[in-house]
Coordinates of C-alpha atoms and ligand atoms in Angstrom, one line a residue:
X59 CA -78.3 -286.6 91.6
X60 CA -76.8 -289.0 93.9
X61 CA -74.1 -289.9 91.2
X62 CA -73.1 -286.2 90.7
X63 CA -72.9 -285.7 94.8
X64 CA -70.4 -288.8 94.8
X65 CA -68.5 -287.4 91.8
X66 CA -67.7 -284.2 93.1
X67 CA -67.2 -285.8 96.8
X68 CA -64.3 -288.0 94.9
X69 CA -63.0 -285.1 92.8
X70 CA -62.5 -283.3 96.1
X71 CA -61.1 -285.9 98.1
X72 CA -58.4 -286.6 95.1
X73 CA -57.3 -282.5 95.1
X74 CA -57.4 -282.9 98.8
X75 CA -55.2 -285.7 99.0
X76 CA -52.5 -284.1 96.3
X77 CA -52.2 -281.1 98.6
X78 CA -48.9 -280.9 100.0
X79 CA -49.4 -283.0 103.4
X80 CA -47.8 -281.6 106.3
X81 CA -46.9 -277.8 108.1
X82 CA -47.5 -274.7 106.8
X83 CA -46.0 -272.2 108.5
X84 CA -46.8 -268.6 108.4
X85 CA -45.6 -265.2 109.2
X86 CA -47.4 -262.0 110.1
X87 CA -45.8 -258.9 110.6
X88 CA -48.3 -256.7 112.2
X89 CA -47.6 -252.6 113.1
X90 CA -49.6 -253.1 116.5
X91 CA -50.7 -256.7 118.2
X92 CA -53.2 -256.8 121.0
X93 CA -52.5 -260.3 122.5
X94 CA -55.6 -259.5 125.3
X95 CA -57.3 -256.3 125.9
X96 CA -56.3 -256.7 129.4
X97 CA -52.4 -256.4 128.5
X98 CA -50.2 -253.6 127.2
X99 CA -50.3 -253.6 123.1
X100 CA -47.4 -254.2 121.4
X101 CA -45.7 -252.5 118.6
X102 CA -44.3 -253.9 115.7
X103 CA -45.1 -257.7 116.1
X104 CA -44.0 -260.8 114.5
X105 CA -46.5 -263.7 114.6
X106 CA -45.9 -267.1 114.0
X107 CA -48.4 -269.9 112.6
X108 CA -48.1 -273.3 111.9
X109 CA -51.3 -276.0 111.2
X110 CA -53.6 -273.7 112.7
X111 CA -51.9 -272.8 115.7
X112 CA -49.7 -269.8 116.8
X113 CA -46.6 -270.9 117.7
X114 CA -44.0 -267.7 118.7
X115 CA -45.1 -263.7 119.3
X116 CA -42.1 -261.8 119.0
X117 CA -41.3 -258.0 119.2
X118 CA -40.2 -256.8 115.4
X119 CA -40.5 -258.1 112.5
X120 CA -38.8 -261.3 111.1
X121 CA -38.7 -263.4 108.1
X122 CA -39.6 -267.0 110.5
X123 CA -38.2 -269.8 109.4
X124 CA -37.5 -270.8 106.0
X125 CA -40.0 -271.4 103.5
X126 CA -42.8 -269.6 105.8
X127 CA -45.1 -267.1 103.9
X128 CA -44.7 -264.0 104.6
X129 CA -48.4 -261.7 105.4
X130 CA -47.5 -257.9 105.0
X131 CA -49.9 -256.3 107.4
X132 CA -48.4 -252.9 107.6
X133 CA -49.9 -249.6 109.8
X134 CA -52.8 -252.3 111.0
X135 CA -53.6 -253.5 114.8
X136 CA -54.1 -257.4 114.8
X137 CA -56.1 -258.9 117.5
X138 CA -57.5 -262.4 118.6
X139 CA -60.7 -262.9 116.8
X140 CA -63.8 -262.4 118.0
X141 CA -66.5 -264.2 119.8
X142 CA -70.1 -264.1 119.3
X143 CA -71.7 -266.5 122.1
X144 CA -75.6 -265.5 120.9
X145 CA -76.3 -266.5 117.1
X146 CA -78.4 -268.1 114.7
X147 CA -76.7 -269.2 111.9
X148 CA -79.8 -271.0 110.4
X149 CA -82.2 -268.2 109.9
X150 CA -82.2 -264.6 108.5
X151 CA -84.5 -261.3 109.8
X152 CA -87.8 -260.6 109.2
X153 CA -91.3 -261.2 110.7
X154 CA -91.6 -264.7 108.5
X155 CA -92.2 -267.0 111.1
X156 CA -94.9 -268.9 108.5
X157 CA -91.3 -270.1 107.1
X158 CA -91.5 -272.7 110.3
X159 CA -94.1 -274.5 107.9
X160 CA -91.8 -274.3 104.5
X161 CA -88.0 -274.7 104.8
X162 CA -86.7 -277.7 105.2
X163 CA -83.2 -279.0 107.0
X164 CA -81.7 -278.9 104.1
X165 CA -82.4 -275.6 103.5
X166 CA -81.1 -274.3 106.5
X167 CA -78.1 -276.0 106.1
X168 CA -77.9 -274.1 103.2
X169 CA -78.4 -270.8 105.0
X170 CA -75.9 -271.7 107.6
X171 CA -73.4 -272.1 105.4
X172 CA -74.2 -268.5 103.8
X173 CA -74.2 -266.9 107.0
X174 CA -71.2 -269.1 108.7
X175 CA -69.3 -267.2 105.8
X176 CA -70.5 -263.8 106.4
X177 CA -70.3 -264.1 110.0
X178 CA -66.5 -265.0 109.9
X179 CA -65.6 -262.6 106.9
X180 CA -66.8 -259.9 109.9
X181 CA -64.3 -261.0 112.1
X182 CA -66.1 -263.6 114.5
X183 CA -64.1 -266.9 114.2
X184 CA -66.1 -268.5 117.5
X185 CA -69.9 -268.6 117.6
X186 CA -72.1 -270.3 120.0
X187 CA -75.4 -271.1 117.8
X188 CA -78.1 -270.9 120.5
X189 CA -81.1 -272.1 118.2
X190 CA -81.1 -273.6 115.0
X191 CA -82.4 -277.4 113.6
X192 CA -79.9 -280.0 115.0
X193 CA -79.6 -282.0 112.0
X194 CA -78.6 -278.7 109.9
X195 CA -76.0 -277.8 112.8
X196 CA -74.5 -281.0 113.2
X197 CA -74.0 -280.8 109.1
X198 CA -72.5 -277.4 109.6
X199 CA -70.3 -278.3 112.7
X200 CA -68.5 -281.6 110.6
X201 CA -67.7 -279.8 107.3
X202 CA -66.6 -276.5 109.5
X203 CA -64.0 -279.0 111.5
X204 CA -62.9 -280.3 108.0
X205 CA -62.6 -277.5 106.9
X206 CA -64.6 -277.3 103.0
X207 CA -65.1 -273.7 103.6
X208 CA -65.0 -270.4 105.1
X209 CA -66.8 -270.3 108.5
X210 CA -66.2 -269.7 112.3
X211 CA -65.9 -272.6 115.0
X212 CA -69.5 -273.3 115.7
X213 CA -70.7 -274.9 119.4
X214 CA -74.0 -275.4 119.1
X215 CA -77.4 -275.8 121.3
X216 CA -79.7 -277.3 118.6
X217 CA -83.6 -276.1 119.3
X218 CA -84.2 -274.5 122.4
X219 CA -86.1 -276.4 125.1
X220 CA -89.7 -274.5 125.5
X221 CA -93.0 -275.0 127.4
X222 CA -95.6 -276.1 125.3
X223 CA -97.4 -272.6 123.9
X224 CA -94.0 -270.7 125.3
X225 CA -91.6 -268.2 122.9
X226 CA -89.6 -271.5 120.9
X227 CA -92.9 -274.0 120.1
X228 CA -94.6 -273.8 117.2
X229 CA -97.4 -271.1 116.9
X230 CA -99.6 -269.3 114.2
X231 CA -101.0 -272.7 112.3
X232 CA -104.0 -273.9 112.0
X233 CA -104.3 -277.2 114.7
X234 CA -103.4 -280.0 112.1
X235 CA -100.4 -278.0 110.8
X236 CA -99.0 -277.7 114.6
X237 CA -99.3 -280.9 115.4
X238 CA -97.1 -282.0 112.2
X239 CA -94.5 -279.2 113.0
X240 CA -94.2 -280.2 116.8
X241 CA -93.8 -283.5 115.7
X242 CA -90.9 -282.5 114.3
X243 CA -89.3 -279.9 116.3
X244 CA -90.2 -282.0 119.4
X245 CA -88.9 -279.2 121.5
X246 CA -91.5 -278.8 124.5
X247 CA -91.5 -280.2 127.6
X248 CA -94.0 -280.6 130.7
X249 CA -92.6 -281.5 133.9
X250 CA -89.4 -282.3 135.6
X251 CA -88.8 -286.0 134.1
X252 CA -90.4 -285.0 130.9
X253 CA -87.6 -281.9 130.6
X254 CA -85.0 -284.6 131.8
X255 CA -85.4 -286.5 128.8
X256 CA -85.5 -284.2 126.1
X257 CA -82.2 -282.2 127.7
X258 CA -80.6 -286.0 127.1
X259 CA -82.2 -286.7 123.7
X260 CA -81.0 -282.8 122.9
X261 CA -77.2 -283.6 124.0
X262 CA -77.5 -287.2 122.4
X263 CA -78.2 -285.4 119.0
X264 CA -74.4 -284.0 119.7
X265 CA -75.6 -280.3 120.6
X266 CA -72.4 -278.5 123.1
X267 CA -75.0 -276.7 125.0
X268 CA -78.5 -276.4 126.1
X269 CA -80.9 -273.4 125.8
X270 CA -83.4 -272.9 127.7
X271 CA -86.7 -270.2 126.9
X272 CA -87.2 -269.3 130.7
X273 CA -89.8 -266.6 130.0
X274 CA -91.6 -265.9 126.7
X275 CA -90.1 -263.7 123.8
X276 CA -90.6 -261.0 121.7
X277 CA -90.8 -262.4 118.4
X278 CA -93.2 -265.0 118.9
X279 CA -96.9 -264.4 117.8
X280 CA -98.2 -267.2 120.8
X281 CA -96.4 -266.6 124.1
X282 CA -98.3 -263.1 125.6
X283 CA -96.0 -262.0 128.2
X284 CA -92.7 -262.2 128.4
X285 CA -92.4 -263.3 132.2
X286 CA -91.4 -266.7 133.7
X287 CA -92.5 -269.9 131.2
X288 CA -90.8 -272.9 132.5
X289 CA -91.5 -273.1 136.2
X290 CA -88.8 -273.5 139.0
X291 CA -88.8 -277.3 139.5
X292 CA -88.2 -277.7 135.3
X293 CA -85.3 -275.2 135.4
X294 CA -83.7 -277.3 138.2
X295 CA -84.1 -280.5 136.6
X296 CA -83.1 -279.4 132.8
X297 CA -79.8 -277.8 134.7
X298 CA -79.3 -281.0 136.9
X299 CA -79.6 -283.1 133.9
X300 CA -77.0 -281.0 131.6
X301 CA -74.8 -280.9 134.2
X302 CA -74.8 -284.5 134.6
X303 CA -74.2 -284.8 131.2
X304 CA -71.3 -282.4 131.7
X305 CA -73.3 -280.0 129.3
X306 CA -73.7 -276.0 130.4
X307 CA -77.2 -273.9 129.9
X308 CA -78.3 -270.9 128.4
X309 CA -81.8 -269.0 129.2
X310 CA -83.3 -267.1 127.1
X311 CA -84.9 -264.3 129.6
X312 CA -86.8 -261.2 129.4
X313 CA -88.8 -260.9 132.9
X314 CA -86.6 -260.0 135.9
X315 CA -88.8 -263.2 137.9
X316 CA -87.2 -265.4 134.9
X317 CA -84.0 -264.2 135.2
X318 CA -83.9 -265.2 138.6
X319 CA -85.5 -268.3 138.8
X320 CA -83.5 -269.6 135.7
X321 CA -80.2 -268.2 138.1
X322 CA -81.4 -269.9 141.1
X323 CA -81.9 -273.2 139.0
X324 CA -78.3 -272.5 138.4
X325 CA -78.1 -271.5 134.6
X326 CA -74.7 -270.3 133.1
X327 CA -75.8 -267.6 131.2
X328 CA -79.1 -265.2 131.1
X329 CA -79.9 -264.1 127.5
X330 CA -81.5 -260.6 126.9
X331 CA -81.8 -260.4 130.6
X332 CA -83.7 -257.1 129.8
X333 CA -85.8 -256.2 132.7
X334 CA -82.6 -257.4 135.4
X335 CA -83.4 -255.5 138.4
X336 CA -80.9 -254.2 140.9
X337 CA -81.7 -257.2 143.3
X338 CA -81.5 -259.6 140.9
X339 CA -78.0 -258.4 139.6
X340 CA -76.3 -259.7 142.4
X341 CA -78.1 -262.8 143.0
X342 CA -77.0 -263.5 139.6
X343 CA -73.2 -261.7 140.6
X344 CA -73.2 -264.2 144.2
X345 CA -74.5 -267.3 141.4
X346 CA -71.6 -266.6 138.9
X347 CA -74.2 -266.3 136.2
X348 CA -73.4 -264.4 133.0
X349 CA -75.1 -261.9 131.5
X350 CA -75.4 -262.1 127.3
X351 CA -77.1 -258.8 126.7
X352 CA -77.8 -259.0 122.9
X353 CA -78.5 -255.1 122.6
X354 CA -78.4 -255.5 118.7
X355 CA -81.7 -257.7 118.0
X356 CA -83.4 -254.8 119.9
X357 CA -81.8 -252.4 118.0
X358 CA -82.7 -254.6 114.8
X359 CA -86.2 -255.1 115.6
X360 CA -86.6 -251.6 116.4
X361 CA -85.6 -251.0 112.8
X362 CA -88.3 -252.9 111.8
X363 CA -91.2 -251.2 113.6
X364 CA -94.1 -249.7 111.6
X365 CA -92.9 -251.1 108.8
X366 CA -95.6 -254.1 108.4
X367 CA -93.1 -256.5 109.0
X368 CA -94.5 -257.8 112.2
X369 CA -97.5 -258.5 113.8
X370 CA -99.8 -256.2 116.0
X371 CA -98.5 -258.6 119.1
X372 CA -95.1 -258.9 118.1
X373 CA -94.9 -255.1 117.9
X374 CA -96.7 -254.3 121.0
X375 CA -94.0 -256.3 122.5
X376 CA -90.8 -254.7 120.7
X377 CA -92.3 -251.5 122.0
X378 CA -92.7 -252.8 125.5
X379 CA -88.7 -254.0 125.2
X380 CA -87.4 -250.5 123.6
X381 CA -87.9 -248.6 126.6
X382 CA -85.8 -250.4 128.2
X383 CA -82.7 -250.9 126.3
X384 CA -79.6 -251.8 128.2
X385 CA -81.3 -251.0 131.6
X386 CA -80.8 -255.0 132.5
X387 CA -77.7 -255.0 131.3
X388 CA -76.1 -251.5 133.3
X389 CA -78.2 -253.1 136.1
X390 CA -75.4 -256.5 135.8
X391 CA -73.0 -254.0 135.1
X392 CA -73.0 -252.3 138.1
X393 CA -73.1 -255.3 140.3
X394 CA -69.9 -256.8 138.8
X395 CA -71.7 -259.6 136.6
X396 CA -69.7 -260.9 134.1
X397 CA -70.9 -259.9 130.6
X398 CA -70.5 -261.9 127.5
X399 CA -70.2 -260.7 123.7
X400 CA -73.4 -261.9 121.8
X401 CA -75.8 -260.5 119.8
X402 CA -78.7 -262.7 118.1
X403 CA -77.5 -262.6 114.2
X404 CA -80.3 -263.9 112.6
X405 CA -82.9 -261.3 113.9
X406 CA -80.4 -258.6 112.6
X407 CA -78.3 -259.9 109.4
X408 CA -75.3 -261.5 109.9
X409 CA -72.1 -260.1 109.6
X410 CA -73.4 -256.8 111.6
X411 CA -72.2 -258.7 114.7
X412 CA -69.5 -256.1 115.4
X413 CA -72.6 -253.1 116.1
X414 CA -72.5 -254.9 119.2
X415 CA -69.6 -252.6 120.5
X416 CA -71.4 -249.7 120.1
X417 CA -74.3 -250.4 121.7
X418 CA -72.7 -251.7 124.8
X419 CA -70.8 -248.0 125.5
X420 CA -73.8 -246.5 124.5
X421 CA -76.8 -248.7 126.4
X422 CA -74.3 -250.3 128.9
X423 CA -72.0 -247.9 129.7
X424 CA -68.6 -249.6 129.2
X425 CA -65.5 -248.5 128.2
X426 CA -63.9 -249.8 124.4
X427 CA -61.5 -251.8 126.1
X428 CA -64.1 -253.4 128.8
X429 CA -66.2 -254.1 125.4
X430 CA -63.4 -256.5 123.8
X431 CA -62.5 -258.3 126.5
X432 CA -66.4 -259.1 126.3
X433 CA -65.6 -260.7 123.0
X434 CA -62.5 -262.4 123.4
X435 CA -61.4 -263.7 126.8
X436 CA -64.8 -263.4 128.8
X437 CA -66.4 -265.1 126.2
X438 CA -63.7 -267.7 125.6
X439 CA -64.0 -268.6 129.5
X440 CA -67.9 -268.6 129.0
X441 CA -67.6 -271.5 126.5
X442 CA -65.1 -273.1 128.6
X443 CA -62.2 -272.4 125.9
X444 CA -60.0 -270.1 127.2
X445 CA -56.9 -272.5 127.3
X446 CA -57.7 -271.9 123.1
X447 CA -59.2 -269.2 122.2
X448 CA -59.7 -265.0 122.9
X449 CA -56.0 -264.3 123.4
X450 CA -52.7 -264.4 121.1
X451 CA -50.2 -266.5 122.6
X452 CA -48.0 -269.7 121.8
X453 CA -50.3 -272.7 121.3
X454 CA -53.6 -270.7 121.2
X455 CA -55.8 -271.3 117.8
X456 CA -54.2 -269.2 114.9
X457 CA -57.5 -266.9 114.9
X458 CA -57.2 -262.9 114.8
X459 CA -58.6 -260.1 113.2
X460 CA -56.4 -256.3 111.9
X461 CA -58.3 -253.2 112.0
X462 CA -57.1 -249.8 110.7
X463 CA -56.7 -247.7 114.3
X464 CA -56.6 -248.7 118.1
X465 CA -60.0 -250.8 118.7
X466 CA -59.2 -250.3 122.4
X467 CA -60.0 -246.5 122.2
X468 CA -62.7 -247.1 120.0
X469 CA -64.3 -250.5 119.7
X470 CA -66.9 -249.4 116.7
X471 CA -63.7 -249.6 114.4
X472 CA -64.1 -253.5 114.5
X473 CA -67.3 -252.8 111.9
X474 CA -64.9 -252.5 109.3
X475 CA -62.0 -255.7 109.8
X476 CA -59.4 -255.4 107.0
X477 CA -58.2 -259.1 107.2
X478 CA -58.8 -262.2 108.9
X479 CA -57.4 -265.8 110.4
X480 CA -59.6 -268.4 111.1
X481 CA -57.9 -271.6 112.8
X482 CA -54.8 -270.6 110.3
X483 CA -57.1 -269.8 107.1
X484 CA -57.0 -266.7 105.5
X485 CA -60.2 -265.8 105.0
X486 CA -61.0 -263.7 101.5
Ligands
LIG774 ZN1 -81.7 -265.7 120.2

């Protein structure tokens, strides 16, 4: 087995190194170009690409300079890519959570490489993965920068930090099978020095970010309520830490009390953030904390309800959630918080990333264009990449999207991308 790995590792490396080494340039001739959503479209554009990067925008189409190929995209609207700053790449919907006791790392390596490629194929060439085995990211991460196959930049936050019994340890087992499982995961904490340490062991493993479960969840058969988990004095010292490591945070938070506390700790960005009262809006507005709404996994566990999927518990909590869908999020809304683009692929399948849109004019009340600019230069600035990413101009990562229509009259039109560029691939 080990001899066939190597074989096929030097067979690669050989049609790797006979490749043509040096630029490839390429052309696209687009009908309409939206560099940012904030900025007037342009009409017929000429795009330039070389190694990944775009190099000239220019009004009209030209050939570029010789040699360059040539991409035809007549009658379409080409667009940065999008950004999806609330994933999973590593697991895939349902109520399984028994699977915690039977996949392996290497299996979800596996599945992040299946859903890397159907999350890019929709159009998302940035994700931040906000929960997922470290060892199975960091795989994903190195062949994704090399390159071996279709898939979207990928930061990553490896397992999410959790109380011990809160929504990310392990639950459901008998006490023997726990025990083995928390040994691995190793996720919990209990205390300021305690959550110290395992935010530096969590950034040692190479993760980008840290997440944080600030109040229990809704998929999780052990945590009862879904208000504050980690108490104030662990928030402050897991965000001390990260930030001392030059590392940002994202909560996961339901209750309003967690949103707030996790804000006042001094969090980057509130996920869910579903019960965000008025008051709490512009704490988190005078904070600078971002909201990452995520109205799809409530739509997607919604579509899941009665269905014997999940458990009495899990679904009395759903129900509790559904009431209240987008009513944190209009609540940030209104007081001028910054929203972010993400959606929780993994508890809906990926590749329906793009439903998003939707859902925040419908739940959130915000216009198509205000809905992009979510998912391309909000979220680039949220991952501390807008000098790269979530606009088209000269030296900004070769990564864009064409739709059929005007996605700034009507955002639900990115469902259906005709084409994509991914760091200067074309992606099939
Ligand atoms: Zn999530």
């Amino acid at each position: 087995m080990r001899y066939v790995t190597l074989a096929a590792l030097v067979a690669a490396l050989a049609v790797m190194s006979a490749a043509p080494v040096g630029a490839q340039t390429r052309v696209i001739h687009a009908e309409r170009v939206i560099t940012d959503p904030a900025a007037a479209p342009m009409g017929r554009t000429t795009i330039t690409e070389t190694d990944g990067k775009i190099v000239s925008i220019e009004p009209g189409w030209n050939a570029g300079p010789a040699g360059a190929e040539v991409i035809e995209l007549p009658g379409k609207t080409v667009m940065p890519g999008l950004i999806d700053t609330h994933v999973h790449l590593g697991f895939d919907p349902g109520g399984d959570w028994w699977r915690d006791a039977i996949d392996t790392d290497e299996w979800t390596a596996m599945v992040n490489v299946k859903n890397a490629k159907k999350t890019v194929e929709a159009g998302f060439t940035t994700v931040r993965d906000v929960g997922n085995d470290p060892r199975a990211s960091a795989a994903l991460v190195r062949a994704t920068r090399e390159g071996w196959f279709e898939a979207p930049r990928v930061l990553w936050a490896g397992m999410p930090l959790s109380p011990i019994g809160g929504h990310a340890d392990v639950h459901g087992f008998r006490p023997e099978v726990m025990a083995v499982l928390d040994k691995h995961n190793a996720n919990t904490c209990t205390g300021a020095v305690e959550c110290a340490a395992l935010v530096r062991r969590t950034v040692r493993e190479g993760a980008d970010w840290i997440k944080i479960m600030a109040t229990g969840g809704v998929l999780s058969q052990g945590d009862k309520s879904l208000g504050q988990a980690f108490t104030d004095e662990e928030m402050k010292s897991i965000v001390d830490t990260a930030r001392s490591l030059g590392v940002h945070v994202a909560a996961h938070a339901h209750a309003d009390q967690g949103v707030r506390a996790a804000t006042l700790a001094g969090v980057d960005t509130i996920e869910h953030g579903t019960f965000i009262s008025p008051e709490t809006a512009r704490i988190m507005k005078t904070h600078g904390t971002v909201l990452v709404p995520t109205l799809l996994a409530f739509k997607g566990v919604g579509e899941g309800l009665g269905k014997g999927i999940y458990t009495p518990a899990v679904e009395a909590k759903i129900r509790m959630t559904l009431g209240h869908l987008g009513e944190g999020c209009r609540n940030a809304r209104a007081a001028g918080v910054t929203i972010a683009f993400g959606t929780d692929s993994g508890v809906t399948a990926h590749g329906r990333n793009a439903e998003e849109f939707g859902l925040m004019e419908d739940n959130c009340g915000m216009s198509a264009k205000e809905a992009l600019a979510t998912a391309t230069t909000t979220a680039a600035k949220v991952l501390g990449m807008d000098q790269q990413i979530g606009k088209l101009a000269p030296g900004y990562s070769a990564d864009m999207v064409a739709v059929d229509g005007d996605p700034l009259k009507d955002a639900r039109i990115l469902q259906k991308v005709e084409w994509v560029m991914a760091r200067g691939q074309v992606i099939d």
